[in-house]
Short mmCIF file of C-alpha atoms in Angstrom, two decimals:
data_model
loop_
_atom_site.label_atom_id
_atom_site.label_comp_id
_atom_site.label_asym_id
_atom_site.label_seq_id
_atom_site.Cartn_x
_atom_site.Cartn_y
_atom_site.Cartn_z
CA UNK A 1 58.85 -15.63 -98.56
CA UNK A 2 56.32 -15.11 -95.59
CA UNK A 3 53.40 -16.13 -97.16
CA UNK A 4 55.03 -19.94 -97.85
CA UNK A 5 55.91 -19.64 -94.80
CA UNK A 6 52.14 -18.74 -94.06
CA UNK A 7 51.20 -21.59 -96.80
CA UNK A 8 53.52 -23.86 -95.43
CA UNK A 9 51.46 -24.34 -91.80
CA UNK A 10 48.46 -24.03 -92.93
CA UNK A 11 48.91 -27.18 -95.80
CA UNK A 12 50.71 -28.88 -92.73
CA UNK A 13 47.62 -27.89 -90.57
CA UNK A 14 45.17 -28.87 -92.99
CA UNK A 15 46.78 -32.50 -93.46
CA UNK A 16 47.08 -32.89 -90.08
CA UNK A 17 42.90 -32.19 -89.43
CA UNK A 18 42.05 -33.62 -92.71
CA UNK A 19 40.72 -30.30 -93.45
CA UNK A 20 41.12 -28.94 -97.22
CA UNK A 21 43.50 -25.94 -97.83
CA UNK A 22 42.25 -23.79 -100.11
CA UNK A 23 43.03 -19.52 -100.66
CA UNK A 24 41.44 -17.75 -102.86
CA UNK A 25 43.32 -14.86 -104.98
CA UNK A 26 42.34 -11.75 -105.86
CA UNK A 27 43.92 -9.02 -108.34
CA UNK A 28 44.37 -5.60 -105.91
CA UNK A 29 43.54 -1.51 -107.45
CA UNK A 30 39.93 -2.96 -108.70
CA UNK A 31 41.42 -5.64 -110.86
CA UNK A 32 38.99 -7.95 -109.14
CA UNK A 33 35.82 -6.13 -109.55
CA UNK A 34 32.64 -7.97 -110.35
CA UNK A 35 34.24 -10.89 -109.83
CA UNK A 36 36.90 -10.46 -112.64
CA UNK A 37 40.30 -12.70 -112.65
CA UNK A 38 38.90 -14.26 -108.83
CA UNK A 39 40.18 -17.77 -108.30
CA UNK A 40 40.87 -20.64 -105.78
CA UNK A 41 43.81 -22.74 -105.16
CA UNK A 42 45.17 -25.20 -102.68
CA UNK A 43 49.39 -25.66 -104.13
CA UNK A 44 51.05 -22.08 -104.03
CA UNK A 45 52.38 -23.02 -107.57
CA UNK A 46 49.11 -21.57 -108.57
CA UNK A 47 50.05 -18.82 -106.96
CA UNK A 48 50.24 -15.29 -109.85
CA UNK A 49 53.35 -13.84 -108.64
CA UNK A 50 53.70 -11.29 -111.37
CA UNK A 51 51.31 -8.26 -110.17
CA UNK A 52 49.76 -7.07 -106.73
CA UNK A 53 47.17 -9.43 -106.05
CA UNK A 54 45.64 -10.17 -102.24
CA UNK A 55 45.33 -14.35 -100.85
CA UNK A 56 43.16 -14.63 -98.32
CA UNK A 57 41.73 -17.95 -95.90
CA UNK A 58 39.39 -19.73 -97.94
CA UNK A 59 36.29 -19.81 -95.82
CA UNK A 60 35.27 -23.64 -96.64
CA UNK A 61 32.71 -24.21 -94.22
CA UNK A 62 30.06 -21.18 -95.09
CA UNK A 63 26.50 -21.32 -94.37
CA UNK A 64 24.03 -22.83 -96.77
CA UNK A 65 20.66 -22.60 -97.29
CA UNK A 66 19.37 -25.42 -98.40
CA UNK A 67 22.85 -25.96 -100.34
CA UNK A 68 24.04 -23.24 -101.82
CA UNK A 69 26.35 -20.54 -100.87
CA UNK A 70 25.34 -16.58 -100.11
CA UNK A 71 27.58 -13.98 -98.69
CA UNK A 72 25.72 -10.40 -97.85
CA UNK A 73 25.91 -7.26 -99.70
CA UNK A 74 25.58 -4.24 -97.00
CA UNK A 75 25.76 -0.30 -96.71
CA UNK A 76 27.25 1.61 -94.95
CA UNK A 77 27.40 5.63 -94.82
CA UNK A 78 30.63 7.05 -93.48
CA UNK A 79 29.83 11.16 -93.64
CA UNK A 80 32.89 11.86 -91.08
CA UNK A 81 36.08 9.31 -90.25
CA UNK A 82 37.90 10.81 -87.30
CA UNK A 83 35.67 10.99 -85.69
CA UNK A 84 33.42 9.08 -86.40
CA UNK A 85 30.03 9.13 -87.78
CA UNK A 86 28.65 6.10 -89.67
CA UNK A 87 25.69 4.60 -90.68
CA UNK A 88 24.41 1.33 -91.98
CA UNK A 89 21.40 0.23 -93.95
CA UNK A 90 18.66 -1.56 -92.74
CA UNK A 91 17.84 -2.93 -96.20
CA UNK A 92 20.62 -5.27 -98.47
CA UNK A 93 20.96 -8.10 -100.84
CA UNK A 94 21.60 -11.70 -100.31
CA UNK A 95 23.49 -13.41 -103.43
CA UNK A 96 23.46 -16.70 -103.70
CA UNK A 97 25.55 -19.20 -105.77
CA UNK A 98 23.47 -21.08 -108.28
CA UNK A 99 25.72 -24.74 -107.99
CA UNK A 100 24.91 -26.24 -104.61
CA UNK A 101 28.30 -26.43 -102.78
CA UNK A 102 30.99 -28.04 -102.56
CA UNK A 103 34.83 -27.94 -101.30
CA UNK A 104 35.96 -31.08 -103.84
CA UNK A 105 39.32 -29.86 -104.85
CA UNK A 106 38.15 -31.10 -108.63
CA UNK A 107 35.77 -27.87 -108.41
CA UNK A 108 37.58 -24.94 -107.12
CA UNK A 109 37.50 -23.47 -110.54
CA UNK A 110 33.25 -24.24 -110.62
CA UNK A 111 32.59 -20.09 -109.55
CA UNK A 112 29.83 -21.29 -110.15
CA UNK A 113 30.05 -22.68 -106.63
CA UNK A 114 31.96 -21.18 -105.21
CA UNK A 115 31.53 -16.84 -105.94
CA UNK A 116 28.01 -15.22 -105.50
CA UNK A 117 29.40 -12.36 -107.31
CA UNK A 118 25.87 -11.19 -109.48
CA UNK A 119 28.13 -10.38 -112.78
CA UNK A 120 28.98 -14.35 -111.88
CA UNK A 121 26.06 -16.32 -111.79
CA UNK A 122 24.48 -14.45 -114.50
CA UNK A 123 26.03 -16.02 -117.39
CA UNK A 124 25.50 -20.09 -115.77
CA UNK A 125 24.74 -21.78 -117.87
CA UNK A 126 20.64 -22.94 -118.58
CA UNK A 127 21.48 -26.44 -116.74
CA UNK A 128 22.67 -24.92 -113.74
CA UNK A 129 20.76 -26.49 -110.57
CA UNK A 130 18.08 -24.44 -110.36
CA UNK A 131 18.04 -22.40 -105.94
CA UNK A 132 14.19 -21.25 -105.26
CA UNK A 133 15.67 -19.21 -103.10
CA UNK A 134 15.77 -16.78 -105.96
CA UNK A 135 13.22 -15.39 -108.98
CA UNK A 136 15.49 -14.72 -112.02
CA UNK A 137 12.35 -12.05 -113.23
CA UNK A 138 12.77 -9.95 -110.03
CA UNK A 139 16.42 -9.95 -109.08
CA UNK A 140 18.75 -12.41 -111.20
CA UNK A 141 20.85 -13.94 -108.40
CA UNK A 142 20.41 -12.03 -106.03
CA UNK A 143 17.01 -11.64 -102.97
CA UNK A 144 16.29 -9.18 -100.15
CA UNK A 145 18.84 -9.26 -96.91
CA UNK A 146 14.47 -9.55 -95.31
CA UNK A 147 14.55 -12.17 -97.49
CA UNK A 148 17.76 -14.38 -96.12
CA UNK A 149 16.91 -13.01 -92.46
CA UNK A 150 13.51 -14.84 -92.26
CA UNK A 151 15.20 -18.08 -94.06
CA UNK A 152 18.09 -17.91 -91.39
CA UNK A 153 15.75 -17.17 -88.76
CA UNK A 154 13.34 -21.27 -90.11
CA UNK A 155 17.31 -22.57 -89.49
CA UNK A 156 17.23 -20.86 -85.58
CA UNK A 157 19.24 -18.60 -86.13
CA UNK A 158 18.50 -15.51 -83.96
CA UNK A 159 19.19 -12.84 -86.38
CA UNK A 160 18.96 -9.89 -83.66
CA UNK A 161 22.44 -11.56 -82.43
CA UNK A 162 23.73 -12.07 -85.99
CA UNK A 163 23.07 -8.28 -86.55
CA UNK A 164 24.74 -7.01 -83.96
CA UNK A 165 27.31 -8.88 -84.78
CA UNK A 166 27.26 -7.24 -88.10
CA UNK A 167 27.42 -4.67 -86.60
CA UNK A 168 30.28 -5.00 -84.37
CA UNK A 169 32.17 -5.82 -87.35
CA UNK A 170 32.17 -2.71 -89.63
CA UNK A 171 32.65 -0.58 -87.07
CA UNK A 172 36.11 -3.07 -86.37
CA UNK A 173 37.48 -2.51 -89.91
CA UNK A 174 36.49 1.33 -89.36
CA UNK A 175 38.79 1.85 -86.39
CA UNK A 176 41.27 -0.60 -88.13
CA UNK A 177 41.53 2.52 -90.81
CA UNK A 178 40.17 5.36 -89.06
CA UNK A 179 44.08 6.71 -88.03
CA UNK A 180 44.52 6.42 -91.86
CA UNK A 181 41.91 8.90 -93.81
CA UNK A 182 42.28 11.81 -92.61
CA UNK A 183 38.83 14.06 -91.85
CA UNK A 184 37.03 16.27 -94.47
CA UNK A 185 34.31 17.77 -93.35
CA UNK A 186 32.30 17.93 -96.02
CA UNK A 187 32.37 14.99 -97.90
CA UNK A 188 31.10 11.10 -97.27
CA UNK A 189 32.07 8.07 -98.51
CA UNK A 190 29.27 5.22 -99.30
CA UNK A 191 30.80 1.89 -99.47
CA UNK A 192 29.49 -2.33 -100.15
CA UNK A 193 30.27 -4.51 -96.89
CA UNK A 194 30.51 -8.08 -98.40
CA UNK A 195 29.84 -10.14 -96.04
CA UNK A 196 29.97 -14.04 -95.41
CA UNK A 197 28.30 -16.18 -92.72
CA UNK A 198 30.01 -19.27 -91.30
CA UNK A 199 28.45 -22.29 -90.24
CA UNK A 200 29.66 -21.48 -86.51
CA UNK A 201 27.08 -18.48 -87.05
CA UNK A 202 30.71 -15.88 -87.42
CA UNK A 203 30.46 -13.31 -90.54
CA UNK A 204 33.47 -12.21 -92.06
CA UNK A 205 34.15 -9.72 -93.34
CA UNK A 206 35.22 -10.71 -96.79
CA UNK A 207 36.02 -7.54 -98.70
CA UNK A 208 34.76 -3.06 -98.68
CA UNK A 209 33.79 -1.84 -101.99
CA UNK A 210 34.08 1.79 -102.45
CA UNK A 211 31.54 3.17 -104.82
CA UNK A 212 29.54 0.60 -105.03
CA UNK A 213 27.86 -0.65 -108.45
CA UNK A 214 24.17 1.42 -107.67
CA UNK A 215 23.04 0.03 -111.27
CA UNK A 216 19.74 -0.61 -111.23
CA UNK A 217 19.00 -4.36 -113.91
CA UNK A 218 15.77 -5.94 -112.47
CA UNK A 219 13.05 -4.65 -110.18
CA UNK A 220 14.76 -5.95 -106.70
CA UNK A 221 17.76 -3.61 -107.20
CA UNK A 222 15.23 -1.01 -108.60
CA UNK A 223 13.19 -1.06 -105.29
CA UNK A 224 16.19 -1.43 -103.12
CA UNK A 225 18.69 0.94 -104.72
CA UNK A 226 16.08 3.89 -105.86
CA UNK A 227 15.51 3.39 -101.80
CA UNK A 228 19.24 3.41 -100.47
CA UNK A 229 19.92 6.38 -102.71
CA UNK A 230 16.65 8.66 -101.20
CA UNK A 231 17.84 8.51 -97.95
CA UNK A 232 21.05 8.69 -98.08
CA UNK A 233 20.51 11.70 -99.52
CA UNK A 234 18.17 12.43 -97.15
CA UNK A 235 21.63 12.55 -95.01
CA UNK A 236 24.17 14.17 -96.70
CA UNK A 237 22.17 17.00 -98.45
CA UNK A 238 23.38 19.64 -97.10
CA UNK A 239 20.24 22.65 -96.38
CA UNK A 240 18.89 24.61 -98.76
CA UNK A 241 20.58 28.12 -99.15
CA UNK A 242 18.48 30.54 -101.67
CA UNK A 243 20.32 31.56 -104.26
CA UNK A 244 19.17 34.53 -104.85
CA UNK A 245 20.05 36.15 -101.27
CA UNK A 246 23.52 34.44 -102.08
CA UNK A 247 23.29 36.59 -105.31
CA UNK A 248 22.29 40.01 -103.52
CA UNK A 249 25.17 39.65 -100.82
CA UNK A 250 27.76 38.93 -103.28
CA UNK A 251 26.17 42.08 -105.98
CA UNK A 252 26.65 43.60 -102.08
CA UNK A 253 30.23 42.65 -101.49
CA UNK A 254 31.25 44.14 -105.39
CA UNK A 255 29.71 47.05 -105.38
CA UNK A 256 31.55 48.15 -101.65
CA UNK A 257 34.70 47.01 -103.25
CA UNK A 258 33.59 49.27 -106.17
CA UNK A 259 33.02 52.26 -103.76
CA UNK A 260 35.76 51.92 -101.52
CA UNK A 261 38.78 51.89 -104.76
CA UNK A 262 37.02 55.12 -106.34
CA UNK A 263 36.42 56.14 -103.53
CA UNK A 264 33.20 57.28 -103.49
CA UNK A 265 29.95 55.93 -100.88
CA UNK A 266 28.39 52.48 -101.62
CA UNK A 267 24.75 52.73 -103.29
CA UNK A 268 22.44 50.99 -100.92
CA UNK A 269 23.29 49.54 -97.54
CA UNK A 270 25.89 51.92 -95.67
CA UNK A 271 28.23 48.49 -93.88
CA UNK A 272 27.81 45.27 -93.60
CA UNK A 273 25.28 42.51 -92.01
CA UNK A 274 26.25 40.66 -89.22
CA UNK A 275 28.05 36.96 -90.21
CA UNK A 276 25.15 35.84 -89.10
CA UNK A 277 21.90 38.17 -90.42
CA UNK A 278 23.68 36.60 -93.42
CA UNK A 279 23.52 33.84 -92.52
CA UNK A 280 19.69 33.22 -91.60
CA UNK A 281 18.74 35.24 -95.00
CA UNK A 282 20.84 32.91 -96.78
CA UNK A 283 20.00 29.40 -95.35
CA UNK A 284 16.27 30.68 -94.19
CA UNK A 285 17.07 29.98 -90.87
CA UNK A 286 17.19 26.04 -90.83
CA UNK A 287 20.89 25.05 -88.71
CA UNK A 288 23.40 22.08 -90.49
CA UNK A 289 23.61 19.72 -88.79
CA UNK A 290 26.83 19.40 -86.37
CA UNK A 291 27.94 15.71 -86.25
CA UNK A 292 26.91 13.72 -83.99
CA UNK A 293 23.77 15.57 -84.19
CA UNK A 294 20.72 11.90 -85.49
CA UNK A 295 20.00 12.98 -88.40
CA UNK A 296 15.75 14.21 -87.87
CA UNK A 297 15.74 11.52 -91.75
CA UNK A 298 17.05 8.30 -90.99
CA UNK A 299 15.17 6.47 -93.31
CA UNK A 300 16.08 2.62 -93.35
CA UNK A 301 19.87 3.98 -92.30
CA UNK A 302 20.31 3.14 -88.62
CA UNK A 303 22.88 4.97 -86.89
CA UNK A 304 26.38 3.01 -85.52
CA UNK A 305 28.50 6.01 -84.84
CA UNK A 306 29.18 7.27 -82.45
CA UNK A 307 26.98 5.22 -80.30
CA UNK A 308 27.33 2.93 -77.15
CA UNK A 309 28.30 -0.02 -79.47
CA UNK A 310 30.98 2.14 -80.91
CA UNK A 311 32.79 3.50 -77.66
CA UNK A 312 32.67 -0.32 -76.44
CA UNK A 313 34.69 -1.75 -79.29
CA UNK A 314 36.82 1.33 -79.10
CA UNK A 315 37.18 1.58 -75.80
CA UNK A 316 38.72 -2.09 -75.79
CA UNK A 317 41.06 -1.09 -78.41
CA UNK A 318 42.77 1.85 -76.80
CA UNK A 319 43.40 -1.14 -74.08
CA UNK A 320 45.60 -3.08 -76.67
CA UNK A 321 47.44 -0.19 -78.56
#
């Protein structure tokens, strides 16, 4: 099949360069959530053909911090797909493995080396090596995104440049699915983006999680996720509407209908108020935010689209289609 050909080509290339030919296999349909049933393999005999799976070439040269593999959990709020309106949150997590990294084929089955999922790392044996970047009481196997940025700066990484690369990566991923998702003006989605940085300082999109876990299992979770939820609601919550005014509007219409059916004059106001007057009374003169208008309160969010960066990416894509 097609994958067998790709695998054989990758194996030949790996032999020529001396690099390992490692792949990561995940079940689809949510079966891989929280890191469950994820395996690494370097032999095609390990591929499962009895179910729907995703096979990805494993990034075997990740950027390390003191020998430990890590990735980033970021949050992206999409309020409209087509046209695109989205925001990236300025806080998030660095997720660490609990044992020092190696690409040794003999240790491919050691998930404490290769996977950063918190649900897996919290089960690490007590004999696991201590990662000084983590505080098990404060955040388990996670640390704050700002801490990762600080550590990378100490290594000479320009974090501002890296953040721009990550924003472009997020926008390209949304562009790829934009036409497949219909416009739904009264909906939104908060996505969890998992991003890995390789030793060449290139960010890679590992996966996008719909409805990411917002459980608060420790103090760090509560700090980051409580603020995330509050800032998300500031953007997506519709304007306050006066229920008393709404009830009066419904009561008036019911009276108008009953009077019409009975062919008698309605009580109270004889003619309907204008739509503008009703809306003004219902919303207390607050105007709903139109798509593309900058929200009045962003919190830690930064708007990704519409933006100049989004315009450049969309134009570049249009030229190649």
